[in-house]
Short mmCIF file of C-alpha atoms and ligand atoms in Angstrom, two decimals:
data_model
loop_
_atom_site.label_atom_id
_atom_site.label_comp_id
_atom_site.label_asym_id
_atom_site.label_seq_id
_atom_site.Cartn_x
_atom_site.Cartn_y
_atom_site.Cartn_z
CA MET G 11 14.75 -11.87 -89.82
CA ILE G 12 16.02 -8.33 -89.44
CA ALA G 13 16.41 -6.83 -85.98
CA GLY G 14 13.84 -4.20 -85.12
CA LYS G 15 11.44 -5.06 -87.90
CA ARG G 16 8.65 -7.50 -88.26
CA CYS G 17 9.11 -8.94 -91.70
CA PHE G 18 8.27 -11.84 -93.89
CA ILE G 19 11.35 -11.57 -96.05
CA VAL G 20 12.01 -13.67 -99.09
CA LEU G 21 15.75 -14.15 -98.59
CA PRO G 22 17.19 -16.15 -96.99
CA MET G 23 14.41 -18.73 -97.11
CA PRO G 24 13.88 -20.64 -93.87
CA SER G 25 14.36 -23.74 -95.90
CA ARG G 26 13.53 -27.29 -95.07
CA LYS G 27 16.77 -28.20 -96.84
CA ARG G 28 18.91 -26.36 -94.33
CA PRO G 29 20.85 -28.80 -92.17
CA VAL G 30 19.27 -29.46 -88.84
CA ARG G 31 21.15 -27.36 -86.28
CA ARG G 32 19.94 -28.81 -83.05
CA ALA G 33 21.06 -26.73 -80.10
CA ASN G 34 23.10 -28.96 -77.82
CA ARG G 35 23.95 -26.26 -75.30
CA VAL G 36 21.17 -23.87 -74.30
CA ALA G 37 21.35 -20.94 -71.87
CA ILE G 38 18.07 -19.80 -70.33
CA LEU G 39 17.72 -16.45 -68.56
CA GLY G 40 15.13 -16.68 -65.83
CA GLY G 41 14.13 -19.45 -63.46
CA GLY G 42 10.42 -18.56 -63.37
CA PRO G 43 7.78 -21.02 -64.62
CA SER G 44 8.51 -20.57 -68.35
CA GLY G 45 12.30 -20.81 -68.13
CA ALA G 46 12.29 -23.66 -65.61
CA THR G 47 9.75 -25.68 -67.63
CA ALA G 48 11.71 -25.26 -70.86
CA GLY G 49 14.87 -26.14 -68.93
CA ALA G 50 13.30 -29.31 -67.53
CA LEU G 51 11.98 -30.51 -70.90
CA LEU G 52 15.24 -29.82 -72.76
CA ALA G 53 17.44 -31.33 -70.05
CA ARG G 54 15.29 -34.46 -70.02
CA ALA G 55 15.92 -34.79 -73.75
CA GLY G 56 19.68 -34.67 -73.19
CA VAL G 57 20.34 -31.00 -73.94
CA ASP G 58 23.03 -29.32 -71.82
CA VAL G 59 20.99 -26.58 -70.09
CA VAL G 60 22.33 -23.68 -68.03
CA LEU G 61 19.50 -21.87 -66.29
CA PHE G 62 20.24 -18.44 -64.82
CA ALA G 63 17.88 -17.78 -61.92
CA ARG G 64 18.19 -14.38 -60.34
CA ASN G 65 17.25 -14.30 -56.69
CA LYS G 66 15.65 -10.84 -56.77
CA ARG G 67 11.86 -11.16 -56.48
CA PRO G 68 9.14 -8.97 -54.97
CA PRO G 69 7.88 -9.87 -51.45
CA ILE G 70 4.88 -11.62 -53.04
CA ILE G 71 4.70 -12.78 -56.64
CA VAL G 72 1.70 -12.04 -58.78
CA GLY G 73 0.07 -14.81 -60.88
CA GLU G 74 -1.53 -17.11 -58.31
CA SER G 75 -4.61 -18.31 -60.16
CA LEU G 76 -4.04 -21.21 -62.56
CA VAL G 77 -6.46 -22.23 -65.31
CA PRO G 78 -7.29 -25.97 -65.57
CA ALA G 79 -5.29 -26.39 -68.80
CA ILE G 80 -2.11 -25.91 -66.74
CA VAL G 81 -2.70 -29.04 -64.64
CA PRO G 82 -1.40 -31.47 -67.35
CA PHE G 83 1.89 -29.52 -67.35
CA LEU G 84 2.21 -30.03 -63.59
CA ARG G 85 1.70 -33.76 -64.13
CA GLU G 86 4.27 -33.76 -66.94
CA LEU G 87 6.78 -32.09 -64.61
CA GLY G 88 5.90 -34.56 -61.84
CA ILE G 89 4.92 -31.83 -59.37
CA GLU G 90 1.12 -31.91 -59.19
CA GLU G 91 0.98 -33.66 -55.82
CA GLU G 92 3.57 -31.31 -54.34
CA VAL G 93 1.74 -28.23 -55.70
CA ALA G 94 -1.58 -29.56 -54.38
CA SER G 95 -0.06 -29.93 -50.90
CA TYR G 96 0.49 -26.17 -50.42
CA SER G 97 -2.22 -24.74 -52.69
CA ILE G 98 -5.99 -24.27 -52.72
CA TRP G 99 -8.05 -26.55 -54.92
CA LYS G 100 -9.99 -24.45 -57.39
CA GLY G 101 -13.30 -25.66 -58.79
CA GLY G 102 -14.46 -22.64 -60.78
CA ALA G 103 -14.75 -18.90 -61.22
CA THR G 104 -17.14 -16.29 -59.83
CA PHE G 105 -17.96 -12.98 -61.49
CA ILE G 106 -19.51 -10.21 -59.44
CA HIS G 107 -21.17 -8.03 -62.09
CA ASP G 108 -22.43 -5.45 -59.58
CA LYS G 109 -24.01 -5.33 -56.12
CA GLU G 110 -27.13 -7.19 -57.34
CA TYR G 111 -25.76 -9.85 -59.65
CA THR G 112 -23.18 -12.59 -59.15
CA GLN G 113 -22.54 -15.51 -61.46
CA SER G 114 -20.47 -18.61 -60.79
CA PHE G 115 -19.12 -21.25 -63.18
CA ARG G 116 -17.89 -24.70 -62.22
CA PHE G 117 -15.20 -26.36 -64.28
CA HIS G 118 -16.80 -29.81 -63.93
CA GLU G 119 -19.86 -28.51 -65.81
CA VAL G 120 -17.79 -27.72 -68.88
CA ARG G 121 -18.78 -30.20 -71.56
CA GLY G 122 -15.81 -32.09 -73.00
CA ALA G 123 -13.38 -30.70 -70.41
CA LYS G 124 -10.24 -32.79 -70.01
CA THR G 125 -9.39 -31.23 -66.63
CA THR G 126 -12.19 -30.12 -64.33
CA TYR G 127 -10.23 -28.36 -61.58
CA SER G 128 -7.15 -26.29 -60.98
CA TYR G 129 -5.20 -24.63 -58.15
CA ASN G 130 -4.57 -21.25 -56.59
CA VAL G 131 -0.88 -21.24 -55.76
CA PRO G 132 1.43 -19.26 -53.48
CA ARG G 133 3.84 -18.28 -56.24
CA ASP G 134 7.07 -18.41 -54.23
CA ARG G 135 6.53 -22.10 -53.47
CA PHE G 136 5.12 -22.84 -56.91
CA ASP G 137 8.11 -21.27 -58.70
CA ALA G 138 10.46 -23.20 -56.40
CA SER G 139 8.70 -26.48 -57.32
CA VAL G 140 9.05 -25.85 -61.05
CA LEU G 141 12.69 -24.81 -60.68
CA GLU G 142 13.41 -27.92 -58.65
CA ALA G 143 11.85 -30.04 -61.42
CA ALA G 144 14.32 -28.45 -63.86
CA ARG G 145 17.19 -29.23 -61.51
CA ARG G 146 16.03 -32.83 -61.12
CA ALA G 147 15.85 -33.18 -64.89
CA GLY G 148 19.51 -32.20 -65.12
CA ALA G 149 19.45 -28.44 -65.84
CA ARG G 150 22.35 -26.60 -64.17
CA VAL G 151 20.83 -23.76 -62.14
CA ILE G 152 23.13 -20.75 -61.63
CA GLU G 153 21.90 -18.18 -59.14
CA HIS G 154 23.03 -15.16 -61.04
CA SER G 155 21.55 -12.31 -63.05
CA ALA G 156 22.57 -13.05 -66.65
CA ARG G 157 23.49 -10.28 -69.07
CA LEU G 158 23.28 -10.52 -72.85
CA GLU G 159 25.24 -8.63 -75.48
CA ARG G 160 24.64 -8.16 -79.17
CA VAL G 161 27.28 -9.53 -81.55
CA GLY G 162 28.27 -6.42 -83.55
CA GLN G 163 25.21 -5.11 -85.36
CA SER G 164 24.00 -8.63 -86.19
CA ASP G 165 20.94 -10.51 -84.99
CA ARG G 166 23.11 -12.80 -82.88
CA LEU G 167 23.38 -12.57 -79.11
CA LYS G 168 25.97 -13.79 -76.64
CA LEU G 169 26.35 -14.01 -72.89
CA SER G 170 28.58 -11.32 -71.38
CA GLU G 171 32.04 -12.46 -70.23
CA GLU G 172 31.00 -11.99 -66.63
CA THR G 173 27.87 -14.14 -67.15
CA LEU G 174 29.93 -16.89 -68.82
CA ALA G 175 32.34 -16.81 -65.90
CA ALA G 176 29.53 -17.00 -63.33
CA ALA G 177 28.39 -20.24 -64.97
CA GLY G 178 31.95 -21.58 -65.36
CA LEU G 179 31.47 -21.73 -69.15
CA ASP G 180 34.44 -21.33 -71.48
CA GLU G 181 32.41 -21.02 -74.67
CA GLN G 182 29.15 -19.47 -75.78
CA PRO G 183 25.97 -21.62 -75.81
CA ASP G 184 24.43 -22.63 -79.15
CA PHE G 185 21.17 -20.94 -78.25
CA ILE G 186 19.89 -18.36 -75.76
CA VAL G 187 16.35 -18.15 -74.34
CA ASP G 188 15.08 -14.99 -72.67
CA ALA G 189 12.59 -16.18 -70.06
CA GLY G 190 13.33 -13.25 -67.77
CA GLY G 191 9.73 -12.04 -67.52
CA ARG G 192 8.79 -8.45 -68.10
CA SER G 193 12.40 -7.22 -67.84
CA ARG G 194 12.57 -8.18 -71.58
CA GLN G 195 16.30 -8.03 -72.12
CA ILE G 196 16.22 -9.03 -75.81
CA VAL G 197 13.47 -6.57 -76.73
CA ARG G 198 15.55 -3.76 -75.22
CA LEU G 199 18.90 -4.91 -76.60
CA LEU G 200 17.71 -5.36 -80.19
CA GLU G 201 15.22 -2.48 -79.95
CA ILE G 202 12.41 -4.69 -81.15
CA PRO G 203 9.09 -2.88 -81.52
CA THR G 204 6.31 -3.97 -79.19
CA ILE G 205 2.53 -3.93 -79.46
CA ASP G 206 1.22 -2.34 -76.29
CA GLY G 207 -2.32 -2.70 -74.96
CA ASN G 208 -4.64 0.29 -74.80
CA ARG G 209 -5.35 0.15 -71.06
CA ARG G 210 -3.41 2.48 -68.79
CA ASP G 211 -4.11 0.55 -65.61
CA THR G 212 -2.23 0.13 -62.40
CA ALA G 213 -2.49 -3.24 -60.67
CA LEU G 214 -1.97 -3.29 -56.89
CA HIS G 215 -1.50 -6.65 -55.20
CA ALA G 216 -1.34 -7.76 -51.57
CA HIS G 217 -2.37 -10.63 -49.28
CA PHE G 218 -5.07 -10.26 -46.62
CA GLU G 219 -6.51 -12.25 -43.76
CA GLY G 220 -10.21 -12.20 -42.94
CA VAL G 221 -11.58 -11.69 -46.46
CA GLU G 222 -14.76 -13.49 -47.44
CA VAL G 223 -15.36 -15.18 -50.77
CA GLU G 224 -18.67 -16.37 -52.23
CA ILE G 225 -17.52 -19.85 -53.18
CA PRO G 226 -14.46 -21.32 -51.46
CA GLY G 227 -11.64 -22.01 -53.89
CA ASN G 228 -13.12 -20.04 -56.78
CA VAL G 229 -11.20 -17.16 -58.29
CA HIS G 230 -13.42 -14.08 -57.89
CA THR G 231 -13.54 -11.19 -60.36
CA ASP G 232 -15.37 -8.12 -59.04
CA ARG G 233 -16.47 -5.51 -61.55
CA LEU G 234 -16.15 -2.14 -59.82
CA GLU G 235 -17.26 1.40 -60.55
CA HIS G 236 -13.65 2.04 -61.48
CA GLY G 237 -11.77 -0.96 -62.80
CA TRP G 238 -12.04 -4.46 -61.36
CA SER G 239 -10.52 -6.54 -58.62
CA TRP G 240 -9.56 -10.14 -58.03
CA ARG G 241 -9.88 -12.29 -54.94
CA ILE G 242 -7.82 -15.47 -55.05
CA PRO G 243 -8.19 -17.77 -52.02
CA LEU G 244 -4.80 -19.01 -50.80
CA PRO G 245 -4.03 -21.10 -47.71
CA GLY G 246 -4.90 -18.94 -44.67
CA ARG G 247 -5.28 -15.74 -46.69
CA VAL G 248 -6.78 -14.19 -49.77
CA SER G 249 -4.83 -12.46 -52.51
CA ILE G 250 -6.49 -9.22 -53.54
CA GLY G 251 -5.59 -7.32 -56.66
CA ILE G 252 -7.15 -4.11 -57.86
CA VAL G 253 -6.77 -3.10 -61.49
CA ILE G 254 -7.63 0.53 -61.98
CA ASP G 255 -6.94 3.45 -64.26
CA SER G 256 -3.57 4.88 -63.20
CA GLU G 257 -4.80 8.46 -63.05
CA PHE G 258 -7.79 7.54 -60.89
CA ILE G 259 -5.82 5.54 -58.33
CA GLY G 260 -3.39 8.45 -57.98
CA ARG G 261 -6.09 10.27 -55.98
CA PHE G 262 -5.56 7.92 -53.06
CA GLY G 263 -1.93 8.86 -52.42
CA ASP G 264 1.55 8.29 -53.79
CA THR G 265 2.65 5.02 -52.28
CA ALA G 266 1.23 1.66 -53.31
CA GLU G 267 0.08 1.11 -49.70
CA GLU G 268 -1.78 4.44 -49.52
CA GLN G 269 -3.46 3.75 -52.84
CA MET G 270 -4.56 0.22 -52.03
CA ASP G 271 -5.67 0.83 -48.46
CA GLY G 272 -7.49 4.04 -49.46
CA PHE G 273 -9.26 2.41 -52.36
CA LEU G 274 -10.34 -0.63 -50.31
CA ARG G 275 -11.84 1.69 -47.69
CA GLU G 276 -13.83 3.73 -50.21
CA ASP G 277 -14.99 1.61 -53.14
CA PRO G 278 -18.65 0.63 -52.52
CA ILE G 279 -18.23 -3.00 -53.65
CA VAL G 280 -14.77 -3.75 -52.38
CA ARG G 281 -15.25 -2.16 -48.94
CA ASP G 282 -17.91 -4.77 -48.13
CA PHE G 283 -15.47 -7.64 -48.23
CA ALA G 284 -12.40 -5.54 -47.30
CA ARG G 285 -13.81 -4.03 -44.07
CA PRO G 286 -12.84 -6.93 -41.78
CA ALA G 287 -9.64 -7.63 -43.72
CA ARG G 288 -6.11 -7.28 -42.40
CA ARG G 289 -3.31 -6.75 -44.90
CA VAL G 290 -0.42 -9.09 -44.10
CA THR G 291 2.06 -8.22 -46.86
CA PRO G 292 3.41 -5.08 -48.48
CA VAL G 293 1.57 -3.91 -51.61
CA VAL G 294 3.24 -4.56 -54.96
CA ARG G 295 2.46 -2.27 -57.87
CA TYR G 296 2.49 -3.14 -61.60
CA THR G 297 2.08 -0.69 -64.48
CA ASN G 298 2.50 -0.83 -68.28
CA TYR G 299 2.35 -4.61 -68.31
CA GLN G 300 0.24 -5.02 -71.48
CA SER G 301 2.98 -5.51 -74.06
CA ARG G 302 4.03 -8.12 -76.59
CA SER G 303 7.06 -8.28 -78.80
CA THR G 304 6.71 -8.20 -82.59
CA ARG G 305 9.39 -10.89 -82.83
CA GLY G 306 9.91 -14.04 -80.80
CA VAL G 307 12.89 -15.76 -82.41
CA GLY G 308 16.16 -14.71 -84.03
CA GLU G 309 19.49 -16.10 -85.25
CA ASN G 310 20.42 -17.84 -82.01
CA TRP G 311 17.75 -16.75 -79.57
CA ALA G 312 14.09 -16.96 -78.60
CA MET G 313 11.81 -15.18 -76.17
CA LEU G 314 9.55 -17.15 -73.86
CA GLY G 315 6.66 -16.46 -71.47
CA ASP G 316 6.25 -12.85 -70.35
CA ALA G 317 9.52 -11.96 -72.09
CA PHE G 318 7.65 -12.60 -75.36
CA GLY G 319 4.43 -10.97 -74.26
CA PHE G 320 1.85 -10.45 -71.57
CA ILE G 321 -1.73 -9.38 -72.27
CA ASP G 322 -3.63 -8.78 -69.02
CA PRO G 323 -4.26 -10.36 -65.61
CA VAL G 324 -7.99 -10.99 -66.11
CA PHE G 325 -8.74 -14.67 -66.99
CA SER G 326 -5.31 -15.81 -65.71
CA SER G 327 -3.82 -16.50 -69.13
CA GLY G 328 -0.19 -15.59 -68.29
CA LEU G 329 1.03 -18.87 -66.83
CA LEU G 330 -0.78 -20.96 -69.44
CA ILE G 331 0.99 -19.03 -72.21
CA ALA G 332 4.25 -19.52 -70.29
CA PHE G 333 3.83 -23.32 -69.98
CA GLU G 334 2.57 -23.83 -73.53
CA GLY G 335 5.38 -21.68 -74.87
CA ALA G 336 7.97 -23.68 -72.91
CA ARG G 337 6.65 -26.94 -74.36
CA ASP G 338 6.51 -25.59 -77.92
CA LEU G 339 9.92 -23.97 -77.76
CA ALA G 340 11.49 -27.14 -76.35
CA HIS G 341 9.98 -29.14 -79.24
CA ALA G 342 11.23 -26.60 -81.77
CA LEU G 343 14.77 -26.64 -80.36
CA LEU G 344 14.83 -30.42 -80.36
CA GLU G 345 13.65 -30.45 -83.98
CA GLY G 346 16.42 -27.95 -84.63
CA THR G 347 15.19 -26.23 -87.79
CA ASP G 348 14.40 -22.60 -88.58
CA LYS G 349 11.00 -23.76 -89.67
CA ALA G 350 10.27 -25.27 -86.26
CA LEU G 351 11.35 -22.08 -84.50
CA GLN G 352 9.17 -19.96 -86.74
CA ARG G 353 6.26 -22.30 -86.03
CA TYR G 354 6.85 -21.67 -82.31
CA GLU G 355 6.89 -17.91 -82.94
CA ARG G 356 3.65 -17.98 -84.93
CA LYS G 357 1.89 -20.21 -82.42
CA THR G 358 2.79 -17.96 -79.50
CA GLU G 359 1.77 -14.86 -81.44
CA HIS G 360 -1.56 -16.53 -82.20
CA SER G 361 -2.03 -17.39 -78.55
CA LEU G 362 -1.27 -13.82 -77.40
CA ALA G 363 -3.56 -12.37 -80.07
CA SER G 364 -6.38 -14.80 -79.16
CA TRP G 365 -6.25 -13.82 -75.49
CA GLN G 366 -6.12 -10.17 -76.53
CA ARG G 367 -9.47 -10.64 -78.32
CA VAL G 368 -11.12 -12.35 -75.36
CA ILE G 369 -9.80 -9.79 -72.89
CA GLY G 370 -11.04 -6.97 -75.15
CA TRP G 371 -14.57 -8.40 -74.83
CA PHE G 372 -14.23 -8.28 -71.05
CA TYR G 373 -13.19 -4.63 -70.97
CA ASN G 374 -15.81 -3.44 -73.48
CA GLY G 375 -18.59 -5.05 -71.44
CA ARG G 376 -19.76 -7.48 -74.11
CA LEU G 377 -18.62 -10.66 -72.40
CA LEU G 378 -20.27 -10.00 -69.04
CA THR G 379 -23.44 -8.99 -70.90
CA LEU G 380 -23.32 -12.27 -72.82
CA PHE G 381 -22.80 -14.27 -69.59
CA ARG G 382 -25.90 -12.62 -68.17
CA VAL G 383 -28.00 -13.15 -71.29
CA GLY G 384 -26.78 -16.77 -71.39
CA GLU G 385 -28.10 -17.42 -67.89
CA TYR G 386 -31.56 -16.22 -68.92
CA VAL G 387 -31.56 -17.96 -72.32
CA ARG G 388 -30.55 -21.29 -70.77
CA GLY G 389 -34.10 -21.72 -69.49
CA THR G 390 -35.73 -21.15 -72.91
CA LEU G 391 -36.31 -23.72 -75.65
CA PRO G 392 -33.75 -22.29 -78.13
CA GLY G 393 -31.31 -22.01 -75.23
CA LYS G 394 -31.82 -25.67 -74.36
CA LEU G 395 -31.32 -26.71 -78.00
CA LEU G 396 -28.20 -24.62 -78.57
CA GLY G 397 -26.81 -24.82 -75.04
CA PHE G 398 -25.33 -28.25 -75.67
CA HIS G 399 -23.09 -26.77 -78.38
CA PHE G 400 -22.19 -23.56 -76.56
CA ARG G 401 -21.39 -25.39 -73.33
CA LYS G 402 -18.68 -27.27 -75.16
CA HIS G 403 -17.02 -24.39 -76.98
CA MET G 404 -17.36 -21.24 -74.92
CA PRO G 405 -16.22 -22.21 -71.41
CA ARG G 406 -13.24 -24.14 -72.76
CA ILE G 407 -11.76 -20.82 -73.86
CA PHE G 408 -11.67 -19.71 -70.22
CA THR G 409 -10.38 -23.01 -68.87
CA GLY G 410 -7.56 -22.64 -71.38
CA GLU G 411 -8.29 -25.87 -73.26
CA ASP G 412 -9.74 -24.11 -76.30
CA ALA G 413 -8.24 -20.65 -75.83
CA THR G 414 -6.72 -20.55 -79.30
CA ASN G 415 -9.35 -22.59 -81.13
CA ARG G 416 -10.49 -20.49 -84.08
CA TYR G 417 -14.00 -21.97 -84.15
CA SER G 418 -14.61 -21.39 -80.42
CA LEU G 419 -13.27 -17.84 -80.61
CA GLY G 420 -15.36 -17.16 -83.72
CA LEU G 421 -18.46 -18.45 -81.94
CA VAL G 422 -17.92 -16.16 -78.96
CA GLU G 423 -17.16 -13.26 -81.29
CA PHE G 424 -20.43 -13.87 -83.11
CA MET G 425 -22.34 -14.07 -79.83
CA VAL G 426 -20.82 -10.94 -78.27
CA LYS G 427 -21.70 -9.05 -81.44
CA HIS G 428 -25.12 -10.49 -82.26
CA GLY G 429 -26.30 -12.43 -79.21
CA LEU G 430 -26.81 -9.74 -76.58
CA ALA G 431 -30.60 -9.69 -77.02
CA GLY G 432 -30.74 -5.91 -77.28
CA ASN G 433 -28.83 -5.29 -74.03
CA ASP G 434 -26.42 -2.39 -74.15
CA PRO G 435 -22.92 -3.70 -73.29
CA ILE G 436 -21.72 -0.24 -72.33
CA LYS G 437 -23.39 -0.76 -68.94
CA MET G 438 -20.98 -3.58 -68.20
CA LYS G 439 -17.90 -1.86 -69.58
CA ILE G 440 -14.86 -1.74 -67.30
CA ASN G 441 -14.08 1.93 -66.64
C1 LIG I 762 -1.04 -7.85 -62.15
C2 LIG I 762 -0.79 -9.22 -62.71
C3 LIG I 762 -1.58 -10.30 -62.30
C4 LIG I 762 -1.38 -11.58 -62.84
N1 LIG I 762 -2.17 -12.63 -62.44
C5 LIG I 762 -2.02 -13.83 -63.04
C6 LIG I 762 -2.82 -14.95 -62.66
O1 LIG I 762 -3.63 -14.86 -61.74
N2 LIG I 762 -2.64 -16.12 -63.32
C7 LIG I 762 -1.70 -16.25 -64.31
O2 LIG I 762 -1.60 -17.32 -64.91
N3 LIG I 762 -0.90 -15.23 -64.64
C8 LIG I 762 -1.02 -14.04 -64.03
N4 LIG I 762 -0.17 -13.03 -64.35
C9 LIG I 762 0.90 -13.29 -65.30
C10 LIG I 762 2.01 -14.18 -64.70
O3 LIG I 762 2.50 -13.62 -63.52
C11 LIG I 762 3.13 -14.34 -65.74
O4 LIG I 762 2.56 -14.57 -67.00
C12 LIG I 762 4.08 -15.48 -65.40
O5 LIG I 762 4.70 -15.28 -64.17
C13 LIG I 762 5.12 -15.60 -66.51
O6 LIG I 762 6.11 -16.50 -66.17
P1 LIG I 762 7.59 -16.29 -66.72
O7 LIG I 762 8.40 -17.46 -66.24
O8 LIG I 762 7.57 -16.02 -68.17
O9 LIG I 762 8.11 -14.93 -66.05
P2 LIG I 762 8.34 -14.61 -64.50
O10 LIG I 762 7.39 -15.33 -63.65
O11 LIG I 762 8.40 -13.12 -64.40
O12 LIG I 762 9.78 -15.19 -64.20
C14 LIG I 762 10.94 -14.60 -64.72
C15 LIG I 762 12.10 -14.87 -63.79
O13 LIG I 762 13.32 -14.49 -64.43
C16 LIG I 762 14.13 -13.79 -63.50
N5 LIG I 762 15.05 -12.97 -64.29
C17 LIG I 762 14.78 -11.85 -64.99
N6 LIG I 762 15.87 -11.41 -65.62
C18 LIG I 762 16.86 -12.28 -65.31
C19 LIG I 762 18.24 -12.36 -65.65
N7 LIG I 762 18.82 -11.44 -66.42
N8 LIG I 762 18.96 -13.39 -65.17
C20 LIG I 762 18.39 -14.33 -64.38
N9 LIG I 762 17.09 -14.30 -64.01
C21 LIG I 762 16.34 -13.29 -64.48
C22 LIG I 762 13.12 -13.01 -62.67
O14 LIG I 762 13.70 -12.59 -61.44
C23 LIG I 762 12.04 -14.06 -62.50
O15 LIG I 762 12.35 -14.93 -61.43
C24 LIG I 762 -0.34 -11.75 -63.80
C25 LIG I 762 0.46 -10.68 -64.19
C26 LIG I 762 0.24 -9.42 -63.66
C27 LIG I 762 1.10 -8.27 -64.10
#
């Protein structure tokens, strides 16, 4: 592959005949969920893993709602019980369409579901659990901010001398993984083009006491006049996030605190549950987060988790993509062929593109319209006949178990285009 271009070049062929070049020494930048999971899986398989975990993190970490398909990864890492001990058990999801209409889904009603629950997690403790699992598996965790350099004008990367020294290494690793989240060191270093989403939203995130939720444990998505908000129940508090057009939120002030507090006071839906609330953390602001790289692997490197791409907070896909990517990348590195690495790249690209489709249907109003039509149709004869089939394929996209399944996605695509029973989706669009 050529740096800076997405290409399907003919030469050199990623050939099956190439000798297997299994990476015996792997350096991972980033001790978040993706890096730590990859580190744990590789170290367990006998790979010498150095994991650079920078200590700098915001006062609260975004990404607290897990989809059910993540739970098997927690079991695999041996941390489910520990995570359960400090998290909130999550049985489903609630969508507040507007002041009149609320709809809730329970994971145990999903036909064919392998996992029927999940967790809402305080991310500082969750990240620490995953990192500890990597340590237990034998990964060497170095609390240091790693810096990469390009080797000449080639596609190869190396650790800077100072980074090598911080880890006590006297030679370069065989392979480097950028799992450093949205700081995206490789994208910047190799000037790799990105595909950026079309939303220009700002997400503001803080924790509150005294906030009500409709169904305890459920993640709540409130559709607002401007944008949408989340409510994620955590032990003793509720995480609130508002996702709103950047220009609009600017009216409420300059600081993240002014914007969030002002918006919560004024928005007609949010102010109902926010009135008795007390904010107990600073507000953290995120912008320009919808971005994915057009490459995921190179000569001696790969991107993982958010460093490869992040689509959008709605539907909580980020951590699932991070865990699945970690598993797939670890398999590819253990197989040790170019072909395996390219398979990892394609699979992750497919996953990001699949979520992009689903999330597009949320923002253009078609998905919420379909949910509403579905509730009505369920009581009719055709609804009863077809419901058996839909109940298996559609919800499993949102629990993460079928998120990349082409048939399930095609079925939803067909329904959001042709199954809205004459209802205009524009009414449910997210402004
Ligand atoms: C507004 C918003 C809301 C979200 N809500 C959800 C949600 O509810 N559910 C969900 O599943 N996902 C959510 N996400 C996405 C989720 O937070 C991410 O997908 C997930 O954290 C990705 O994990 P990661 O390990 O790839 O990256 P991160 O969690 O960002 O971890 C990367 C780590 O690497 C460290 N690092 C960076 N550079 C270096 C370096 N040079 N050296 C050493 N360490 C380094 C960072 O400090 C960090 O600790 C949300 C995202 C946003 C923006």
